[in-house]
mmCIF file of C-alpha atoms in Angstrom:
data_model
loop_
_atom_site.group_PDB
_atom_site.id
_atom_site.type_symbol
_atom_site.label_atom_id
_atom_site.label_comp_id
_atom_site.label_asym_id
_atom_site.label_seq_id
_atom_site.Cartn_x
_atom_site.Cartn_y
_atom_site.Cartn_z
ATOM 1 C CA MET N 23 24.661 14.402 0.768
ATOM 2 C CA ALA N 24 22.051 16.615 -0.635
ATOM 3 C CA ARG N 25 22.452 19.843 -1.981
ATOM 4 C CA PRO N 26 20.565 22.857 -2.685
ATOM 5 C CA LEU N 27 18.827 23.505 -5.093
ATOM 6 C CA GLN N 28 20.767 26.435 -6.570
ATOM 7 C CA GLU N 29 23.986 24.178 -6.428
ATOM 8 C CA SER N 30 23.400 20.896 -7.928
ATOM 9 C CA ILE N 31 20.230 18.654 -8.902
ATOM 10 C CA ARG N 32 22.493 15.249 -8.109
ATOM 11 C CA SER N 33 23.377 13.707 -4.383
ATOM 12 C CA LYS N 34 24.844 10.898 -2.929
ATOM 13 C CA ARG N 35 22.681 8.028 -1.987
ATOM 14 C CA THR N 36 23.779 5.828 1.355
ATOM 15 C CA GLY N 37 22.145 2.588 1.069
ATOM 16 C CA ALA N 38 21.375 0.973 4.757
ATOM 17 C CA SER N 39 20.457 -2.366 5.235
ATOM 18 C CA LYS N 40 18.932 -1.942 8.602
ATOM 19 C CA LYS N 41 15.857 -2.662 9.119
ATOM 20 C CA ALA N 42 13.591 -0.764 11.269
ATOM 21 C CA ALA N 43 11.590 -1.660 14.306
ATOM 22 C CA PRO N 44 9.651 -4.400 13.711
ATOM 23 C CA ALA N 45 5.544 -4.223 13.885
ATOM 24 C CA ALA N 46 3.677 -5.216 16.507
ATOM 25 C CA ASN N 47 1.953 -7.895 14.522
ATOM 26 C CA PRO N 48 3.901 -10.795 13.581
ATOM 27 C CA ARG N 49 4.240 -11.864 9.863
ATOM 28 C CA ARG N 50 2.291 -15.060 10.657
ATOM 29 C CA GLN N 51 -1.082 -12.955 10.582
ATOM 30 C CA ARG N 52 -0.015 -11.320 7.557
ATOM 31 C CA LEU N 53 0.449 -14.924 6.107
ATOM 32 C CA TRP N 54 -2.264 -16.242 7.615
ATOM 33 C CA ARG N 55 -4.514 -13.418 6.158
ATOM 34 C CA ASP N 56 -2.822 -13.510 2.285
ATOM 35 C CA ILE N 57 -3.478 -17.049 2.206
ATOM 36 C CA ALA N 58 -7.387 -16.557 3.379
ATOM 37 C CA LEU N 59 -7.738 -13.764 0.353
ATOM 38 C CA ILE N 60 -5.857 -16.578 -2.303
ATOM 39 C CA LEU N 61 -8.431 -19.053 -0.966
ATOM 40 C CA VAL N 62 -11.607 -17.013 -0.989
ATOM 41 C CA THR N 63 -11.111 -14.621 -3.818
ATOM 42 C CA PRO N 64 -11.270 -17.524 -6.356
ATOM 43 C CA PHE N 65 -14.024 -19.321 -5.186
ATOM 44 C CA LEU N 66 -15.818 -15.556 -5.086
ATOM 45 C CA PHE N 67 -15.249 -15.386 -8.853
ATOM 46 C CA TYR N 68 -16.259 -18.531 -9.302
ATOM 47 C CA LEU N 69 -19.291 -18.499 -7.919
ATOM 48 C CA LEU N 70 -20.380 -15.006 -9.935
ATOM 49 C CA ALA N 71 -19.191 -16.673 -13.289
ATOM 50 C CA SER N 72 -21.434 -19.970 -12.616
ATOM 51 C CA LEU N 73 -24.182 -17.735 -11.991
ATOM 52 C CA VAL N 74 -24.059 -15.168 -15.085
ATOM 53 C CA THR N 75 -23.560 -18.031 -17.037
ATOM 54 C CA PHE N 76 -26.428 -20.007 -15.640
ATOM 55 C CA SER N 77 -28.325 -21.862 -18.386
ATOM 56 C CA PRO N 78 -31.878 -23.832 -17.886
ATOM 57 C CA ALA N 79 -29.946 -26.664 -20.268
ATOM 58 C CA ASP N 80 -27.600 -27.626 -17.894
ATOM 59 C CA PRO N 81 -28.054 -30.125 -15.640
ATOM 60 C CA GLY N 82 -28.995 -28.808 -12.267
ATOM 61 C CA TRP N 83 -30.630 -29.601 -8.613
ATOM 62 C CA SER N 84 -34.209 -28.290 -9.152
ATOM 63 C CA HIS N 85 -33.981 -29.773 -12.643
ATOM 64 C CA SER N 86 -32.580 -32.401 -14.865
ATOM 65 C CA GLY N 87 -31.270 -30.830 -17.880
ATOM 66 C CA SER N 88 -29.471 -32.887 -21.125
ATOM 67 C CA ILE N 89 -26.372 -34.826 -19.397
ATOM 68 C CA THR N 90 -25.098 -35.395 -23.007
ATOM 69 C CA ALA N 91 -24.872 -31.909 -24.844
ATOM 70 C CA PRO N 92 -22.291 -29.567 -23.943
ATOM 71 C CA LEU N 93 -22.622 -27.329 -20.853
ATOM 72 C CA HIS N 94 -22.738 -23.658 -21.017
ATOM 73 C CA ASN N 95 -21.972 -22.678 -17.610
ATOM 74 C CA VAL N 96 -17.912 -22.344 -17.468
ATOM 75 C CA GLY N 97 -17.995 -23.416 -14.009
ATOM 76 C CA GLY N 98 -19.177 -26.754 -14.886
ATOM 77 C CA ARG N 99 -21.301 -29.388 -13.248
ATOM 78 C CA VAL N 100 -20.519 -28.269 -9.855
ATOM 79 C CA GLY N 101 -20.702 -24.767 -11.098
ATOM 80 C CA ALA N 102 -23.879 -25.184 -12.976
ATOM 81 C CA TRP N 103 -25.693 -27.386 -9.572
ATOM 82 C CA LEU N 104 -24.840 -24.416 -7.353
ATOM 83 C CA ALA N 105 -25.764 -21.855 -9.881
ATOM 84 C CA ASP N 106 -28.999 -23.454 -9.939
ATOM 85 C CA VAL N 107 -29.547 -24.247 -5.680
ATOM 86 C CA LEU N 108 -28.695 -20.333 -5.484
ATOM 87 C CA LEU N 109 -30.866 -19.123 -7.723
ATOM 88 C CA TYR N 110 -33.923 -21.604 -6.648
ATOM 89 C CA LEU N 111 -33.684 -20.390 -3.226
ATOM 90 C CA THR N 112 -33.314 -16.857 -3.622
ATOM 91 C CA GLY N 113 -34.062 -16.019 -6.872
ATOM 92 C CA TYR N 114 -31.564 -13.194 -8.263
ATOM 93 C CA VAL N 115 -30.963 -11.882 -5.165
ATOM 94 C CA ALA N 116 -27.876 -14.455 -5.520
ATOM 95 C CA PHE N 117 -25.906 -12.482 -7.862
ATOM 96 C CA LEU N 118 -26.056 -10.395 -4.519
ATOM 97 C CA LEU N 119 -24.585 -13.583 -2.637
ATOM 98 C CA PRO N 120 -20.239 -12.728 -3.956
ATOM 99 C CA VAL N 121 -20.258 -8.981 -2.868
ATOM 100 C CA VAL N 122 -21.915 -10.268 0.537
ATOM 101 C CA LEU N 123 -19.304 -12.951 1.014
ATOM 102 C CA GLY N 124 -16.125 -10.699 -0.136
ATOM 103 C CA GLY N 125 -17.451 -8.184 1.980
ATOM 104 C CA VAL N 126 -17.810 -10.060 5.094
ATOM 105 C CA ALA N 127 -14.829 -11.961 4.045
ATOM 106 C CA TRP N 128 -13.069 -8.281 4.189
ATOM 107 C CA ILE N 129 -14.506 -7.328 7.677
ATOM 108 C CA ALA N 130 -13.097 -10.642 8.573
ATOM 109 C CA LEU N 131 -10.052 -10.461 7.685
ATOM 110 C CA PHE N 132 -9.107 -6.720 8.574
ATOM 111 C CA GLY N 133 -11.518 -6.270 11.034
ATOM 112 C CA MET N 134 -13.788 -3.527 12.742
ATOM 113 C CA ASP N 135 -13.868 -1.204 15.214
ATOM 114 C CA SER N 136 -17.245 -1.201 17.045
ATOM 115 C CA ASP N 137 -18.558 1.960 15.999
ATOM 116 C CA GLY N 138 -18.133 0.416 12.088
ATOM 117 C CA LYS N 139 -15.053 1.807 11.702
ATOM 118 C CA PRO N 140 -11.757 -0.111 10.008
ATOM 119 C CA GLY N 141 -10.076 -1.554 12.865
ATOM 120 C CA ASN N 142 -7.072 -3.982 12.999
ATOM 121 C CA ARG N 143 -5.065 -1.227 12.888
ATOM 122 C CA ARG N 144 -1.147 -2.474 12.682
ATOM 123 C CA VAL N 145 2.254 -0.421 13.153
ATOM 124 C CA PHE N 146 4.093 0.077 10.529
ATOM 125 C CA LEU N 147 6.886 1.787 11.126
ATOM 126 C CA GLN N 148 8.784 2.397 14.886
ATOM 127 C CA PHE N 149 11.665 5.014 15.510
ATOM 128 C CA GLY N 150 13.885 5.140 18.151
ATOM 129 C CA PRO N 151 14.590 8.505 20.306
ATOM 130 C CA GLY N 152 17.931 8.959 17.853
ATOM 131 C CA ASP N 153 16.179 8.458 14.447
ATOM 132 C CA GLY N 154 14.395 12.311 15.071
ATOM 133 C CA TYR N 155 10.809 12.922 14.303
ATOM 134 C CA PRO N 156 8.980 11.832 10.880
ATOM 135 C CA ASP N 157 7.936 14.807 9.308
ATOM 136 C CA GLY N 158 6.393 15.163 5.493
ATOM 137 C CA MET N 159 6.498 12.302 3.361
ATOM 138 C CA THR N 160 5.599 11.027 -0.229
ATOM 139 C CA VAL N 161 5.505 7.394 -2.341
ATOM 140 C CA ASP N 162 7.528 6.844 -4.887
ATOM 141 C CA SER N 163 6.538 4.424 -8.399
ATOM 142 C CA GLU N 164 7.766 1.072 -6.135
ATOM 143 C CA GLY N 165 5.527 1.711 -3.712
ATOM 144 C CA CYS N 166 8.442 2.877 -1.156
ATOM 145 C CA LEU N 167 7.695 5.181 1.260
ATOM 146 C CA TRP N 168 9.968 8.633 1.331
ATOM 147 C CA ILE N 169 10.093 10.355 5.334
ATOM 148 C CA ALA N 170 11.780 13.663 6.399
ATOM 149 C CA PHE N 171 13.106 13.519 9.265
ATOM 150 C CA TRP N 172 12.815 16.270 12.020
ATOM 151 C CA ASP N 173 16.188 16.445 13.675
ATOM 152 C CA GLY N 174 17.028 13.713 12.003
ATOM 153 C CA TRP N 175 19.359 15.160 9.399
ATOM 154 C CA CYS N 176 18.082 12.910 6.614
ATOM 155 C CA VAL N 177 15.269 11.131 4.331
ATOM 156 C CA ARG N 178 14.688 7.586 4.266
ATOM 157 C CA ARG N 179 13.422 4.844 1.828
ATOM 158 C CA TYR N 180 11.296 2.432 3.557
ATOM 159 C CA SER N 181 10.050 -0.805 1.414
ATOM 160 C CA PRO N 182 6.116 -1.738 1.956
ATOM 161 C CA SER N 183 6.969 -3.914 4.021
ATOM 162 C CA GLY N 184 8.646 -1.746 6.190
ATOM 163 C CA GLU N 185 12.547 -2.088 5.127
ATOM 164 C CA TRP N 186 14.986 0.628 5.917
ATOM 165 C CA MET N 187 16.132 0.526 2.616
ATOM 166 C CA GLU N 188 18.218 3.829 1.831
ATOM 167 C CA THR N 189 19.181 7.227 3.632
ATOM 168 C CA ILE N 190 19.445 10.330 1.621
ATOM 169 C CA ASP N 191 22.083 12.596 4.485
ATOM 170 C CA MET N 192 21.117 16.307 4.463
ATOM 171 C CA PRO N 193 23.475 18.711 5.643
ATOM 172 C CA VAL N 194 20.561 20.406 7.533
ATOM 173 C CA ALA N 195 19.112 18.967 11.171
ATOM 174 C CA ARG N 196 15.508 19.569 10.078
ATOM 175 C CA PRO N 197 13.792 18.331 6.887
ATOM 176 C CA THR N 198 10.718 19.074 6.566
ATOM 177 C CA SER N 199 8.926 17.422 3.744
ATOM 178 C CA CYS N 200 9.358 15.586 0.156
ATOM 179 C CA VAL N 201 7.940 15.501 -2.909
ATOM 180 C CA PHE N 202 8.868 14.207 -6.529
ATOM 181 C CA GLY N 203 8.983 16.831 -9.174
ATOM 182 C CA GLY N 204 10.667 17.330 -12.609
ATOM 183 C CA ARG N 205 9.673 16.490 -15.875
ATOM 184 C CA ASP N 206 9.735 12.586 -15.423
ATOM 185 C CA LEU N 207 9.077 13.149 -11.728
ATOM 186 C CA GLU N 208 12.423 11.698 -11.249
ATOM 187 C CA GLN N 209 13.978 14.356 -8.318
ATOM 188 C CA LEU N 210 12.836 14.505 -5.292
ATOM 189 C CA TYR N 211 12.231 17.689 -3.976
ATOM 190 C CA ILE N 212 13.142 18.448 0.173
ATOM 191 C CA THR N 213 12.410 21.539 2.203
ATOM 192 C CA SER N 214 13.978 22.674 5.320
ATOM 193 C CA ALA N 215 13.006 24.404 8.477
ATOM 194 C CA SER N 216 15.779 27.188 10.409
ATOM 195 C CA ILE N 217 13.106 27.659 13.064
ATOM 196 C CA GLY N 218 14.028 27.048 16.844
ATOM 197 C CA LEU N 219 17.864 26.721 15.396
ATOM 198 C CA ASP N 220 20.267 28.965 17.675
ATOM 199 C CA ASP N 221 23.209 31.408 16.278
ATOM 200 C CA GLU N 222 25.881 28.462 16.510
ATOM 201 C CA ALA N 223 23.466 25.787 14.893
ATOM 202 C CA LYS N 224 22.396 28.538 12.350
ATOM 203 C CA GLN N 225 26.245 28.810 11.409
ATOM 204 C CA MET N 226 26.539 25.725 11.597
ATOM 205 C CA GLN N 227 23.772 24.227 8.726
ATOM 206 C CA PRO N 228 24.098 27.810 6.476
ATOM 207 C CA ASN N 229 21.362 26.293 3.973
ATOM 208 C CA ALA N 230 18.822 25.674 6.884
ATOM 209 C CA GLY N 231 15.165 26.404 5.438
ATOM 210 C CA GLY N 232 16.578 25.867 2.123
ATOM 211 C CA LEU N 233 14.911 23.825 -0.751
ATOM 212 C CA PHE N 234 17.306 20.664 -1.993
ATOM 213 C CA ILE N 235 16.872 19.027 -4.880
ATOM 214 C CA VAL N 236 18.050 15.045 -5.613
ATOM 215 C CA VAL N 237 18.131 12.252 -8.104
ATOM 216 C CA PRO N 238 17.449 9.613 -6.411
ATOM 217 C CA GLY N 239 17.099 6.698 -9.139
ATOM 218 C CA VAL N 240 13.991 5.767 -9.140
ATOM 219 C CA GLN N 241 10.163 8.074 -9.880
ATOM 220 C CA GLY N 242 7.419 9.715 -7.985
ATOM 221 C CA ILE N 243 3.451 9.377 -8.852
ATOM 222 C CA ALA N 244 2.036 11.680 -10.865
ATOM 223 C CA ASP N 245 -1.035 13.259 -8.491
ATOM 224 C CA VAL N 246 -4.733 12.899 -9.252
ATOM 225 C CA PRO N 247 -6.809 16.580 -9.346
ATOM 226 C CA PHE N 248 -9.272 16.678 -6.830
ATOM 227 C CA ALA N 249 -12.812 16.434 -9.312
ATOM 228 C CA GLY N 250 -14.240 17.943 -6.365
#
């Protein structure tokens, strides 16, 4: 249970093994995307390294070179031949090829809308009527998402994959946002609201509208100042 700032800086955490509603896209789609990235990324680095370390002394497609001297190309004989073909056909434009292929792979994997904006959007979390309304949120150093639930009486933590990891029960119905603070960003500050509550609800929630602080056991991420 989170407590008002003036009372305590520690809270009781309630674990939750329940998972959020599954995302619209199946895990298989994410698996195939990850496999494609694993295959494409090393090849692009291999291609770039082969181009950068190209040497005319190595045997290639457009010249014989030396088959007895040590190879200069880090890609071996295949990399030497590949770099020679690309440089012979396209010149120094070949050095842009890994970048172009990387961009094409990114678009193919993540998609683009017809207007050129990133597409292939996927649902990360879904909530039911009894969960309240997700309001302010923040991210911790482990990449997990903390969400304050308006009319949900709680703040929840979700893993990067969307798993409901834990819940901080609040003494107020309407927590509005959360942010990490403190010297080492080890404290979670939670704001709340009393707007829209009738007299009976306010009597039940005397701390509604207050600021709360908890120590969740994980640190936050320092903000990067805007340079503009």
